[in-house]
Each structure stands twice: as C-alpha cells, then as structure tokens.
C-alpha cells in the first residue's frame, strides 16, 4: 500500500540518480573547509604562544598570590578548607548542550597534574605568560563557532583550556597529564636518531656512548642486569622530559618543520558523558578481499577512485553472510592525512526529490505533523537534522517537532535560512505516512495479527508510530 500511495503522489516528486563520485568529493571539500578553520585557529594560537613566551621576562620572586587564574581542580582536590579554592578565581557557569557541560565563555581554565607543585617558579611563570592566550581562545571561538574545546599544553605540565569548566576525574583520582596525551606527544616529537649517555660503571668517568634509532627500549635491551642500577639516573628522561629533547630538531628546523598534525580519533579527558569513538580499520569493518585491499591502499596513498564490486557482507548479528553489489567511491581530504570513502548499495542508486512549490499543499501536509493528529493517526518523530539555521537541537523530539512547526509558521521552506530540499522531502513524507495511517492502519485490528504497534520511517526524516499509546 505504501508503494501505491507514493505512486499516487508521483507528480509531487522526481527520482534523481546519485553520483557517488560527486557526493564524496563535495563532502571531502566541506570537511576540508571545516578543518581549514581549525588549522587557522591552531596556527594563530601557536604563533601567539611563541611570541608571548619570547617576550616573557622570567621572575624569580613571583608568588602564587600574584597570579590570578581559575584552577579547574580547586573544588575536587581536597575536602573542607582548601587553599587552592582560596587562590582560584570564582566563576559562574552555564550549561551548553554543544559541550554537554557547564562552561564559562569569559575565562580559560587551568589544569595542573597532581604530582606537580603549583607554587614552583616554573609553574607560576608559565601561568603568568599563558594568561594572555585567553584572548586568542576567545577570538578563535568568535571567528569559528564550530570550535568546541581549545587547549594549550606546556612542557611544564600546565594545561590551559577554553571555555573554562570544572575539571572532573573518575573517582576523584586525577591522573591526567597533558604531556602523556596523544595530541601532545604527536605534536612535540618526530622520528630521529638519538644519543644517550648511560653510566654503567658506577663512576662519573665511566660513560658508555650508545647511538640508537627509533626507541629507547632498544638501548635498554642491550643493558645487563647490573647496568639497571644506574639507569635511574636517566629514567626521568624514558618518561616526560625526553619530549623536550625530541622537540628540539623541530624548533631548530624553523617554520618548515611546523606542520599541523592530525591525530586519530580518540576520547579526550574533557569529552566525558560521550561514548568512546570507534576507530576501526576499513578491512576490519567488512569482509576482506583483494578489491578492498586495493581500495584501502589507494586511500592511504591519497588517491581518488571508484569501483563497483560484488562482495560479502555480514548481517548485523554477524550470524549470516550474503553476496551483494556495492559501489565504492573515495577521495583524499586535502591538507590532512585523512581520506573519505562512500559505499552505496544498489537500492541507493536513486533518491526521491520532492517538488512542493504549492504552498497550500505544504500547509495540508504540515497539518499531519500537529499533535492533535497523534490520537487518530499515531505519534510522529522527526529526524534531528539542520532543516533551518534558526532551528536548534532540542533535548527531546517532542520539543524539536514543536519548534519546527513554530518556525514553519514564521518562515517559508524556500527561505535562504532553510534547506529547501530537506524540508520538502520531510513534508512530502509526512503527508504520505499520514495517508498510510488513516487509510490502512486505522482499518486493521492489530490484535488479529498479534501486533502491539506499527511504524514506518522514511528517508525524508519522518517516523510515525501507530497507535499513539
């Protein structure tokens, strides 16, 4: 019956053929532009940090009471009377759904590892000059509203991040140290030869010179059990401070070595209440064959291509294997290490594009989204998409639907503020599912079939569940 209803509305939409190569190239370009904004913000922050540190004058007599900053751990470090709380700025926070956190947009927050003395001169001087980075963070956020967390990590262990938010550690045990985070290590080091002097004789004069490549572990493997007594003298170097050494060639190389690096996707400490992102190899996600190995190699090499192949796929429960045809398209994202791929099944070769230029028809179909229709035709849910720039995401779908309908009263789907194609498809599908519910579902006794409820979802973003209860 659903097929029949779409046939009846055939003049209200057209079938358009997907062009996978164009789709993947367009999305890659959009991602490239988005990441270019992040790159610009990062380069601005790095440039300003270099200038500020160069101009900073070291102060031996600097005192903690001379530094004003928000200590993000002030409220979690100790119970009862807390010196840190007394020294920290007192800020007011407001909840922001984009951050899923309570934040303050006027200040940065500081996190200092638990094992570092906050009153040490090196820390206080670091806090002193990095305070000026607050302005850069705020300007970056203003220039690119899509920026979420911004962070500056120092070799001293100080982290300054924006916007300010209270620090939360699991079970109140804070083991976070910026110098151990993937983004800091990857940005502060590079492959190189290394020379390490190790005292294996027990005397200052008895030094053994070892030239190694790649890993300090290789050196340790060559030492005898007796030698490990003296390794403690350089152990603080196999842990944190070696990063200072590894970063020197990059500093000496000048601007040519200052390349923006993109890490793998991972969950950072500031992104709590969020699920761990999936990092999965392409060949682990699908049944491997020689064609997919070639696709993977071309993506790693930064090449574009497309291929239609017969392949095996696993069912969602991974109990069954089926042979299907799939269209693969891929292209690199310029100025990054990333490559974007798109896989389309044959049933996605075409898509529906609604043509609802008739305003009266739009209003008629929009009536089916009103809550007063739910009792007779079932409850409606809208996919949380950016139909219009003024339409904000809501905490629940009922509110999102209400906000959408209110906006449609104020503006037209053809407004520059809205995605006309997206809204036309939604309105068309809402009318079609209303027809399905009123012409078919209402005339069926669900108990006869042993059903509790019926539902239908469309590519346009509409889901209707019947009955409303």
Short mmCIF file of C-alpha atoms in Angstrom, two decimals:
data_model
loop_
_atom_site.label_atom_id
_atom_site.label_comp_id
_atom_site.label_asym_id
_atom_site.label_seq_id
_atom_site.Cartn_x
_atom_site.Cartn_y
_atom_site.Cartn_z
CA UNK A 1 0.00 0.00 0.00
CA UNK A 2 2.87 2.40 0.74
CA UNK A 3 4.16 1.82 -2.80
CA UNK A 4 0.68 2.63 -4.15
CA UNK A 5 0.46 5.88 -2.16
CA UNK A 6 3.84 7.04 -3.48
CA UNK A 7 2.55 6.23 -6.98
CA UNK A 8 -0.48 8.43 -6.41
CA UNK A 9 1.83 11.32 -5.44
CA UNK A 10 4.18 10.76 -8.40
CA UNK A 11 3.78 14.29 -9.71
CA UNK A 12 4.97 15.70 -6.41
CA UNK A 13 8.48 14.26 -6.63
CA UNK A 14 11.13 13.10 -9.07
CA UNK A 15 13.67 10.29 -8.97
CA UNK A 16 17.24 11.55 -9.11
CA UNK A 17 20.26 9.37 -9.73
CA UNK A 18 23.02 9.54 -7.15
CA UNK A 19 26.52 10.39 -8.36
CA UNK A 20 28.80 8.81 -5.75
CA UNK A 21 32.00 10.40 -7.06
CA UNK A 22 30.48 13.90 -6.90
CA UNK A 23 28.99 13.23 -3.46
CA UNK A 24 32.25 12.07 -1.91
CA UNK A 25 34.22 14.92 -3.47
CA UNK A 26 31.69 17.51 -2.25
CA UNK A 27 31.69 16.13 1.30
CA UNK A 28 35.51 15.94 1.27
CA UNK A 29 35.64 19.60 0.23
CA UNK A 30 33.22 20.54 3.02
CA UNK A 31 35.36 18.68 5.56
CA UNK A 32 38.49 20.31 4.14
CA UNK A 33 36.97 23.77 4.66
CA UNK A 34 35.87 22.87 8.17
CA UNK A 35 39.32 21.57 9.14
CA UNK A 36 40.97 24.57 7.48
CA UNK A 37 39.23 26.76 10.05
CA UNK A 38 40.63 24.57 12.83
CA UNK A 39 44.08 24.79 11.27
CA UNK A 40 43.86 28.58 11.12
CA UNK A 41 42.84 28.77 14.78
CA UNK A 42 45.67 26.43 15.79
CA UNK A 43 48.30 28.33 13.82
CA UNK A 44 47.12 31.61 15.35
CA UNK A 45 47.34 30.12 18.83
CA UNK A 46 50.81 28.65 18.22
CA UNK A 47 52.14 31.89 16.72
CA UNK A 48 50.85 33.98 19.60
CA UNK A 49 52.20 31.50 22.18
CA UNK A 50 55.67 31.71 20.61
CA UNK A 51 55.58 35.50 20.69
CA UNK A 52 54.33 35.68 24.27
CA UNK A 53 56.91 33.22 25.54
CA UNK A 54 59.71 35.04 23.72
CA UNK A 55 58.66 38.40 25.23
CA UNK A 56 58.12 37.00 28.72
CA UNK A 57 60.64 38.06 31.36
CA UNK A 58 61.38 35.40 33.96
CA UNK A 59 60.51 36.39 37.51
CA UNK A 60 62.42 34.61 40.29
CA UNK A 61 60.41 36.18 43.07
CA UNK A 62 56.97 35.55 41.62
CA UNK A 63 54.40 34.46 44.23
CA UNK A 64 51.24 32.41 43.86
CA UNK A 65 49.12 35.25 45.21
CA UNK A 66 50.38 37.41 42.31
CA UNK A 67 48.77 35.08 39.73
CA UNK A 68 45.03 35.19 39.09
CA UNK A 69 43.61 32.17 37.29
CA UNK A 70 40.77 29.66 37.51
CA UNK A 71 42.07 26.39 38.94
CA UNK A 72 39.73 23.81 37.42
CA UNK A 73 40.53 21.30 40.19
CA UNK A 74 40.04 23.65 43.13
CA UNK A 75 36.76 22.06 44.20
CA UNK A 76 37.88 18.45 43.82
CA UNK A 77 41.40 18.37 45.24
CA UNK A 78 40.55 18.32 48.92
CA UNK A 79 37.67 18.15 51.38
CA UNK A 80 36.90 21.01 53.70
CA UNK A 81 39.10 24.11 53.79
CA UNK A 82 41.05 24.34 50.55
CA UNK A 83 43.96 26.69 49.87
CA UNK A 84 43.54 26.06 46.14
CA UNK A 85 39.94 27.23 46.30
CA UNK A 86 41.04 30.42 48.02
CA UNK A 87 43.63 31.14 45.31
CA UNK A 88 41.34 30.27 42.39
CA UNK A 89 39.06 32.68 40.57
CA UNK A 90 35.38 32.17 41.36
CA UNK A 91 33.43 31.76 38.12
CA UNK A 92 29.80 31.29 37.20
CA UNK A 93 28.92 28.55 34.71
CA UNK A 94 26.01 27.91 32.39
CA UNK A 95 25.05 24.65 30.70
CA UNK A 96 25.80 24.43 26.98
CA UNK A 97 24.39 21.38 25.11
CA UNK A 98 27.13 21.72 22.48
CA UNK A 99 29.74 20.99 25.16
CA UNK A 100 27.44 18.79 27.24
CA UNK A 101 28.95 20.63 30.17
CA UNK A 102 28.66 23.75 32.34
CA UNK A 103 31.08 26.32 30.91
CA UNK A 104 32.22 29.92 31.20
CA UNK A 105 33.00 31.78 27.96
CA UNK A 106 34.84 34.70 29.54
CA UNK A 107 37.77 32.78 31.00
CA UNK A 108 40.13 29.87 30.47
CA UNK A 109 40.64 27.08 32.99
CA UNK A 110 43.96 25.67 34.19
CA UNK A 111 44.71 22.03 34.95
CA UNK A 112 47.99 21.13 36.66
CA UNK A 113 48.97 17.47 37.20
CA UNK A 114 48.56 16.21 40.74
CA UNK A 115 52.27 15.45 41.20
CA UNK A 116 53.41 18.97 40.28
CA UNK A 117 53.81 21.71 42.90
CA UNK A 118 51.61 24.61 41.83
CA UNK A 119 53.77 27.17 43.63
CA UNK A 120 57.01 26.28 41.82
CA UNK A 121 58.55 29.30 40.00
CA UNK A 122 58.48 27.49 36.64
CA UNK A 123 54.73 26.86 37.01
CA UNK A 124 53.94 30.37 38.19
CA UNK A 125 55.90 31.93 35.32
CA UNK A 126 54.09 29.62 32.90
CA UNK A 127 50.71 30.67 34.32
CA UNK A 128 51.78 34.29 34.06
CA UNK A 129 52.56 34.43 30.35
CA UNK A 130 49.91 31.92 29.17
CA UNK A 131 47.19 34.11 30.70
CA UNK A 132 47.35 36.26 27.55
CA UNK A 133 46.30 33.25 25.45
CA UNK A 134 42.80 33.72 26.84
CA UNK A 135 42.23 36.48 24.30
CA UNK A 136 43.28 34.20 21.41
CA UNK A 137 40.94 31.43 22.53
CA UNK A 138 38.00 33.83 22.69
CA UNK A 139 38.81 35.32 19.26
CA UNK A 140 39.11 31.84 17.73
CA UNK A 141 35.74 30.83 19.15
CA UNK A 142 34.16 34.02 17.80
CA UNK A 143 35.68 33.53 14.32
CA UNK A 144 34.68 29.84 14.16
CA UNK A 145 31.60 29.00 16.27
CA UNK A 146 32.01 25.31 15.37
CA UNK A 147 35.14 25.14 17.56
CA UNK A 148 34.49 23.29 20.77
CA UNK A 149 37.31 22.74 23.25
CA UNK A 150 40.60 24.56 22.67
CA UNK A 151 43.65 23.59 24.72
CA UNK A 152 47.26 24.68 25.12
CA UNK A 153 49.62 22.14 26.66
CA UNK A 154 53.04 23.07 28.06
CA UNK A 155 56.20 21.06 28.66
CA UNK A 156 55.86 22.06 32.32
CA UNK A 157 52.61 20.08 32.51
CA UNK A 158 50.31 23.11 32.62
CA UNK A 159 47.15 22.82 30.52
CA UNK A 160 45.08 25.92 29.78
CA UNK A 161 41.77 25.23 28.04
CA UNK A 162 38.74 27.16 26.82
CA UNK A 163 35.94 27.59 27.65
CA UNK A 164 36.51 27.29 31.38
CA UNK A 165 34.81 24.32 33.02
CA UNK A 166 35.32 22.47 36.32
CA UNK A 167 37.68 19.53 35.98
CA UNK A 168 36.17 16.11 36.63
CA UNK A 169 38.23 12.99 37.17
CA UNK A 170 36.88 9.45 37.63
CA UNK A 171 36.58 8.59 41.35
CA UNK A 172 38.28 11.94 42.16
CA UNK A 173 41.65 10.47 41.20
CA UNK A 174 43.20 12.81 38.65
CA UNK A 175 45.98 11.12 36.68
CA UNK A 176 45.72 13.46 33.70
CA UNK A 177 48.98 14.91 32.41
CA UNK A 178 48.86 16.76 29.10
CA UNK A 179 52.37 15.55 28.26
CA UNK A 180 51.08 11.99 28.08
CA UNK A 181 48.17 12.73 25.78
CA UNK A 182 48.30 11.57 22.11
CA UNK A 183 47.87 15.07 20.67
CA UNK A 184 50.72 16.48 22.74
CA UNK A 185 53.19 13.64 22.11
CA UNK A 186 52.47 13.52 18.39
CA UNK A 187 52.89 17.26 18.03
CA UNK A 188 56.00 17.55 20.19
CA UNK A 189 58.13 14.76 18.74
CA UNK A 190 59.32 13.45 15.40
CA UNK A 191 61.42 10.47 14.18
CA UNK A 192 65.14 10.99 14.65
CA UNK A 193 68.45 9.47 15.74
CA UNK A 194 69.21 9.83 19.44
CA UNK A 195 72.37 9.84 21.52
CA UNK A 196 72.06 8.86 25.18
CA UNK A 197 74.87 8.70 27.74
CA UNK A 198 74.42 5.97 30.31
CA UNK A 199 76.69 5.45 33.33
CA UNK A 200 77.26 1.68 33.59
CA UNK A 201 80.49 1.82 35.59
CA UNK A 202 79.36 3.41 38.80
CA UNK A 203 81.72 6.34 38.31
CA UNK A 204 81.34 9.67 36.58
CA UNK A 205 84.26 8.97 34.27
CA UNK A 206 82.93 5.64 33.06
CA UNK A 207 80.40 6.69 30.46
CA UNK A 208 79.26 4.44 27.64
CA UNK A 209 78.13 6.11 24.42
CA UNK A 210 75.27 4.40 22.66
CA UNK A 211 73.79 5.50 19.36
CA UNK A 212 70.31 4.20 18.81
CA UNK A 213 67.44 4.71 16.40
CA UNK A 214 63.71 4.84 16.95
CA UNK A 215 63.28 3.65 20.52
CA UNK A 216 64.91 3.95 23.92
CA UNK A 217 63.70 0.41 24.53
CA UNK A 218 66.35 -0.88 22.12
CA UNK A 219 69.03 0.61 24.35
CA UNK A 220 67.57 -0.90 27.50
CA UNK A 221 67.53 -4.32 25.84
CA UNK A 222 71.30 -4.14 25.48
CA UNK A 223 71.95 -3.46 29.17
CA UNK A 224 72.81 -6.18 31.66
CA UNK A 225 71.07 -6.63 35.00
CA UNK A 226 73.90 -4.81 36.78
CA UNK A 227 73.51 -1.81 34.49
CA UNK A 228 69.92 -1.14 35.58
CA UNK A 229 71.12 0.25 38.92
CA UNK A 230 72.37 3.34 37.13
CA UNK A 231 69.51 3.64 34.64
CA UNK A 232 67.55 5.51 37.31
CA UNK A 233 69.78 8.49 36.60
CA UNK A 234 68.19 8.86 33.17
CA UNK A 235 64.78 7.37 33.93
CA UNK A 236 63.19 10.79 34.25
CA UNK A 237 64.48 11.38 30.66
CA UNK A 238 62.40 7.37 29.23
CA UNK A 239 59.25 9.25 30.83
CA UNK A 240 58.27 13.05 30.38
CA UNK A 241 61.28 15.30 29.92
CA UNK A 242 62.60 13.47 26.88
CA UNK A 243 59.92 15.29 24.90
CA UNK A 244 61.93 18.49 25.28
CA UNK A 245 64.85 16.74 23.58
CA UNK A 246 62.71 15.18 20.87
CA UNK A 247 61.19 18.55 20.06
CA UNK A 248 64.47 20.41 19.53
CA UNK A 249 65.05 19.36 15.89
CA UNK A 250 61.59 20.71 15.05
CA UNK A 251 62.41 24.03 16.73
CA UNK A 252 65.81 24.29 15.02
CA UNK A 253 64.29 23.46 11.63
CA UNK A 254 62.16 26.60 11.88
CA UNK A 255 58.89 27.21 10.09
CA UNK A 256 59.33 24.34 7.61
CA UNK A 257 59.01 21.81 10.45
CA UNK A 258 55.89 23.38 11.95
CA UNK A 259 53.27 21.24 10.32
CA UNK A 260 49.75 20.79 11.64
CA UNK A 261 49.31 17.15 12.61
CA UNK A 262 46.00 15.33 12.84
CA UNK A 263 45.68 12.58 15.44
CA UNK A 264 43.49 9.52 15.24
CA UNK A 265 40.01 9.91 16.69
CA UNK A 266 40.02 9.34 20.45
CA UNK A 267 38.13 10.45 23.54
CA UNK A 268 39.91 13.16 25.46
CA UNK A 269 39.51 13.97 29.14
CA UNK A 270 37.26 16.98 28.51
CA UNK A 271 34.74 14.95 26.48
CA UNK A 272 33.12 12.97 29.44
CA UNK A 273 29.31 11.70 29.11
CA UNK A 274 30.13 10.94 25.46
CA UNK A 275 30.71 7.37 24.01
CA UNK A 276 34.19 6.26 23.04
CA UNK A 277 34.60 6.96 19.28
CA UNK A 278 35.02 4.00 17.00
CA UNK A 279 38.49 3.63 15.50
CA UNK A 280 38.30 0.72 13.10
CA UNK A 281 40.33 -0.37 10.11
CA UNK A 282 38.39 -0.45 6.85
CA UNK A 283 39.19 -4.13 6.34
CA UNK A 284 38.04 -4.98 9.87
CA UNK A 285 34.65 -3.42 9.20
CA UNK A 286 33.98 -5.51 6.08
CA UNK A 287 34.75 -8.96 4.72
CA UNK A 288 38.24 -8.64 3.23
CA UNK A 289 39.09 -9.38 -0.40
CA UNK A 290 41.68 -8.25 -2.96
CA UNK A 291 39.50 -5.42 -4.31
CA UNK A 292 39.06 -3.90 -0.85
CA UNK A 293 42.77 -4.25 -0.17
CA UNK A 294 43.39 -2.17 -3.30
CA UNK A 295 40.81 0.44 -2.23
CA UNK A 296 42.45 0.70 1.20
CA UNK A 297 45.91 1.11 -0.33
CA UNK A 298 44.73 3.90 -2.64
CA UNK A 299 43.05 5.70 0.26
CA UNK A 300 46.27 5.54 2.30
CA UNK A 301 48.23 6.82 -0.71
CA UNK A 302 45.88 9.80 -1.01
CA UNK A 303 44.39 8.85 -4.37
CA UNK A 304 40.82 9.12 -5.69
CA UNK A 305 38.87 6.33 -7.31
CA UNK A 306 35.65 4.38 -7.62
CA UNK A 307 34.83 0.72 -8.05
CA UNK A 308 31.69 -1.44 -8.25
CA UNK A 309 32.29 -4.91 -6.88
CA UNK A 310 30.47 -7.99 -5.67
CA UNK A 311 31.30 -8.54 -2.06
CA UNK A 312 30.26 -10.46 1.01
CA UNK A 313 28.57 -8.65 3.89
CA UNK A 314 27.76 -9.77 7.41
CA UNK A 315 24.33 -9.41 8.94
CA UNK A 316 24.02 -7.07 11.91
CA UNK A 317 24.03 -10.00 14.33
CA UNK A 318 27.07 -11.40 12.42
CA UNK A 319 25.36 -14.77 12.01
CA UNK A 320 24.87 -14.68 8.25
CA UNK A 321 26.88 -13.84 5.13
CA UNK A 322 25.31 -12.58 1.91
CA UNK A 323 26.73 -11.69 -1.52
CA UNK A 324 25.78 -8.20 -2.66
CA UNK A 325 26.86 -5.49 -5.11
CA UNK A 326 28.33 -2.29 -3.69
CA UNK A 327 29.59 0.95 -5.25
CA UNK A 328 32.76 2.33 -3.59
CA UNK A 329 34.00 5.88 -4.10
CA UNK A 330 36.90 7.54 -2.27
CA UNK A 331 38.99 10.71 -2.33
CA UNK A 332 41.62 12.38 -0.11
CA UNK A 333 40.84 15.36 2.12
CA UNK A 334 43.44 17.92 1.09
CA UNK A 335 45.94 19.24 3.65
CA UNK A 336 45.19 16.37 6.04
CA UNK A 337 46.17 12.72 6.42
CA UNK A 338 42.55 11.68 6.02
CA UNK A 339 40.71 10.08 3.13
CA UNK A 340 36.94 9.85 2.74
CA UNK A 341 35.07 6.84 1.37
CA UNK A 342 31.43 6.27 0.42
CA UNK A 343 29.70 2.91 -0.05
CA UNK A 344 26.31 2.73 -1.78
CA UNK A 345 24.04 -0.32 -2.21
CA UNK A 346 22.04 -0.65 -5.46
CA UNK A 347 18.82 0.49 -3.76
CA UNK A 348 20.50 3.85 -3.07
CA UNK A 349 21.31 4.43 -6.72
CA UNK A 350 18.31 6.76 -6.91
CA UNK A 351 16.70 9.06 -4.36
CA UNK A 352 13.42 10.96 -4.11
CA UNK A 353 13.46 14.74 -4.51
CA UNK A 354 10.14 16.35 -3.56
CA UNK A 355 8.71 19.26 -5.52
CA UNK A 356 6.23 21.03 -3.27
CA UNK A 357 6.11 24.54 -4.67
CA UNK A 358 2.33 24.60 -3.98
CA UNK A 359 2.04 26.47 -0.65
CA UNK A 360 -1.48 25.13 0.03
CA UNK A 361 -0.22 21.56 -0.41
CA UNK A 362 2.63 22.28 2.02
CA UNK A 363 0.15 23.52 4.64
CA UNK A 364 -2.09 20.50 4.10
CA UNK A 365 0.78 18.04 4.67
CA UNK A 366 2.13 20.02 7.64
CA UNK A 367 -1.25 19.52 9.34
CA UNK A 368 -0.37 15.84 9.67
CA UNK A 369 2.53 16.77 11.98
CA UNK A 370 0.30 18.58 14.50
CA UNK A 371 -0.05 16.80 17.87
CA UNK A 372 -3.86 16.80 17.54
CA UNK A 373 -3.46 14.18 14.78
CA UNK A 374 -1.49 11.79 17.01
CA UNK A 375 -4.52 10.23 18.71
CA UNK A 376 -6.08 9.06 15.46
CA UNK A 377 -3.05 8.55 13.19
CA UNK A 378 -0.17 7.78 15.57
CA UNK A 379 2.77 9.66 17.06
CA UNK A 380 5.29 11.45 14.82
CA UNK A 381 9.05 11.80 15.31
CA UNK A 382 11.37 13.97 13.22
CA UNK A 383 14.98 13.09 12.47
CA UNK A 384 17.15 15.72 14.26
CA UNK A 385 18.59 17.40 11.18
CA UNK A 386 19.52 21.00 10.41
CA UNK A 387 16.41 21.86 8.41
CA UNK A 388 16.95 25.57 9.09
CA UNK A 389 19.77 27.53 10.68
CA UNK A 390 17.38 29.02 13.21
CA UNK A 391 16.12 25.60 14.29
CA UNK A 392 18.11 24.50 17.33
CA UNK A 393 18.51 20.92 18.52
CA UNK A 394 16.24 20.16 21.49
CA UNK A 395 16.64 17.79 24.43
CA UNK A 396 13.64 15.70 23.28
CA UNK A 397 11.90 15.05 19.98
CA UNK A 398 8.53 16.41 21.08
CA UNK A 399 10.11 19.82 21.66
CA UNK A 400 12.06 19.59 18.40
CA UNK A 401 8.84 18.91 16.46
CA UNK A 402 7.09 21.81 18.19
CA UNK A 403 9.98 24.15 17.39
CA UNK A 404 9.95 23.02 13.75
CA UNK A 405 6.21 23.68 13.36
CA UNK A 406 6.51 27.09 15.02
CA UNK A 407 9.30 28.02 12.63
CA UNK A 408 7.27 26.92 9.60
CA UNK A 409 4.58 29.43 10.66
CA UNK A 410 7.14 32.25 10.68
CA UNK A 411 9.14 31.46 7.54
CA UNK A 412 8.79 29.61 4.26
CA UNK A 413 10.72 26.40 3.42
CA UNK A 414 12.07 28.39 0.46
CA UNK A 415 13.76 30.84 2.82
CA UNK A 416 17.54 31.26 2.47
CA UNK A 417 17.73 30.26 6.12
CA UNK A 418 16.45 26.76 5.31
CA UNK A 419 17.43 23.69 3.29
CA UNK A 420 14.53 23.65 0.83
CA UNK A 421 15.16 20.13 -0.47
CA UNK A 422 15.40 18.68 3.03
CA UNK A 423 12.16 20.32 4.18
CA UNK A 424 10.21 19.49 1.00
CA UNK A 425 11.14 15.80 1.38
CA UNK A 426 10.09 15.87 5.05
CA UNK A 427 6.75 17.50 4.26
CA UNK A 428 6.02 15.08 1.42
CA UNK A 429 6.82 12.03 3.55
CA UNK A 430 4.74 13.35 6.45
CA UNK A 431 1.70 13.52 4.15
CA UNK A 432 2.35 10.06 2.71
CA UNK A 433 2.70 8.42 6.14
CA UNK A 434 -0.46 10.19 7.31
CA UNK A 435 -2.26 8.63 4.32
CA UNK A 436 -0.83 5.22 5.26
CA UNK A 437 -2.03 5.55 8.85
CA UNK A 438 -5.54 6.83 8.06
CA UNK A 439 -6.23 4.62 5.04
CA UNK A 440 -4.62 1.36 6.17
CA UNK A 441 -3.54 1.17 9.81
CA UNK A 442 -6.81 2.56 11.24
CA UNK A 443 -8.75 -0.15 9.42
CA UNK A 444 -6.72 -3.03 10.83
CA UNK A 445 -7.26 -4.85 14.09
CA UNK A 446 -3.69 -5.21 15.33
CA UNK A 447 -4.69 -7.88 17.82
CA UNK A 448 -5.76 -10.11 14.94
CA UNK A 449 -2.20 -10.12 13.67
CA UNK A 450 -0.66 -10.31 17.14
CA UNK A 451 0.93 -6.85 16.76
CA UNK A 452 1.35 -4.31 19.54
CA UNK A 453 2.18 -1.43 17.20
CA UNK A 454 3.10 -0.48 13.64
CA UNK A 455 5.64 2.08 12.47
CA UNK A 456 7.13 3.41 9.27
CA UNK A 457 10.25 5.53 8.74
CA UNK A 458 11.26 7.43 5.62
CA UNK A 459 14.45 8.78 4.12
CA UNK A 460 12.88 12.24 4.43
CA UNK A 461 13.24 12.04 8.21
CA UNK A 462 9.71 11.19 9.37
CA UNK A 463 8.75 8.28 11.64
CA UNK A 464 5.11 7.57 12.53
CA UNK A 465 4.17 5.05 15.23
CA UNK A 466 0.65 3.66 15.50
CA UNK A 467 -1.22 3.62 17.79
CA UNK A 468 -0.18 6.68 19.79
CA UNK A 469 -0.32 4.75 23.08
#
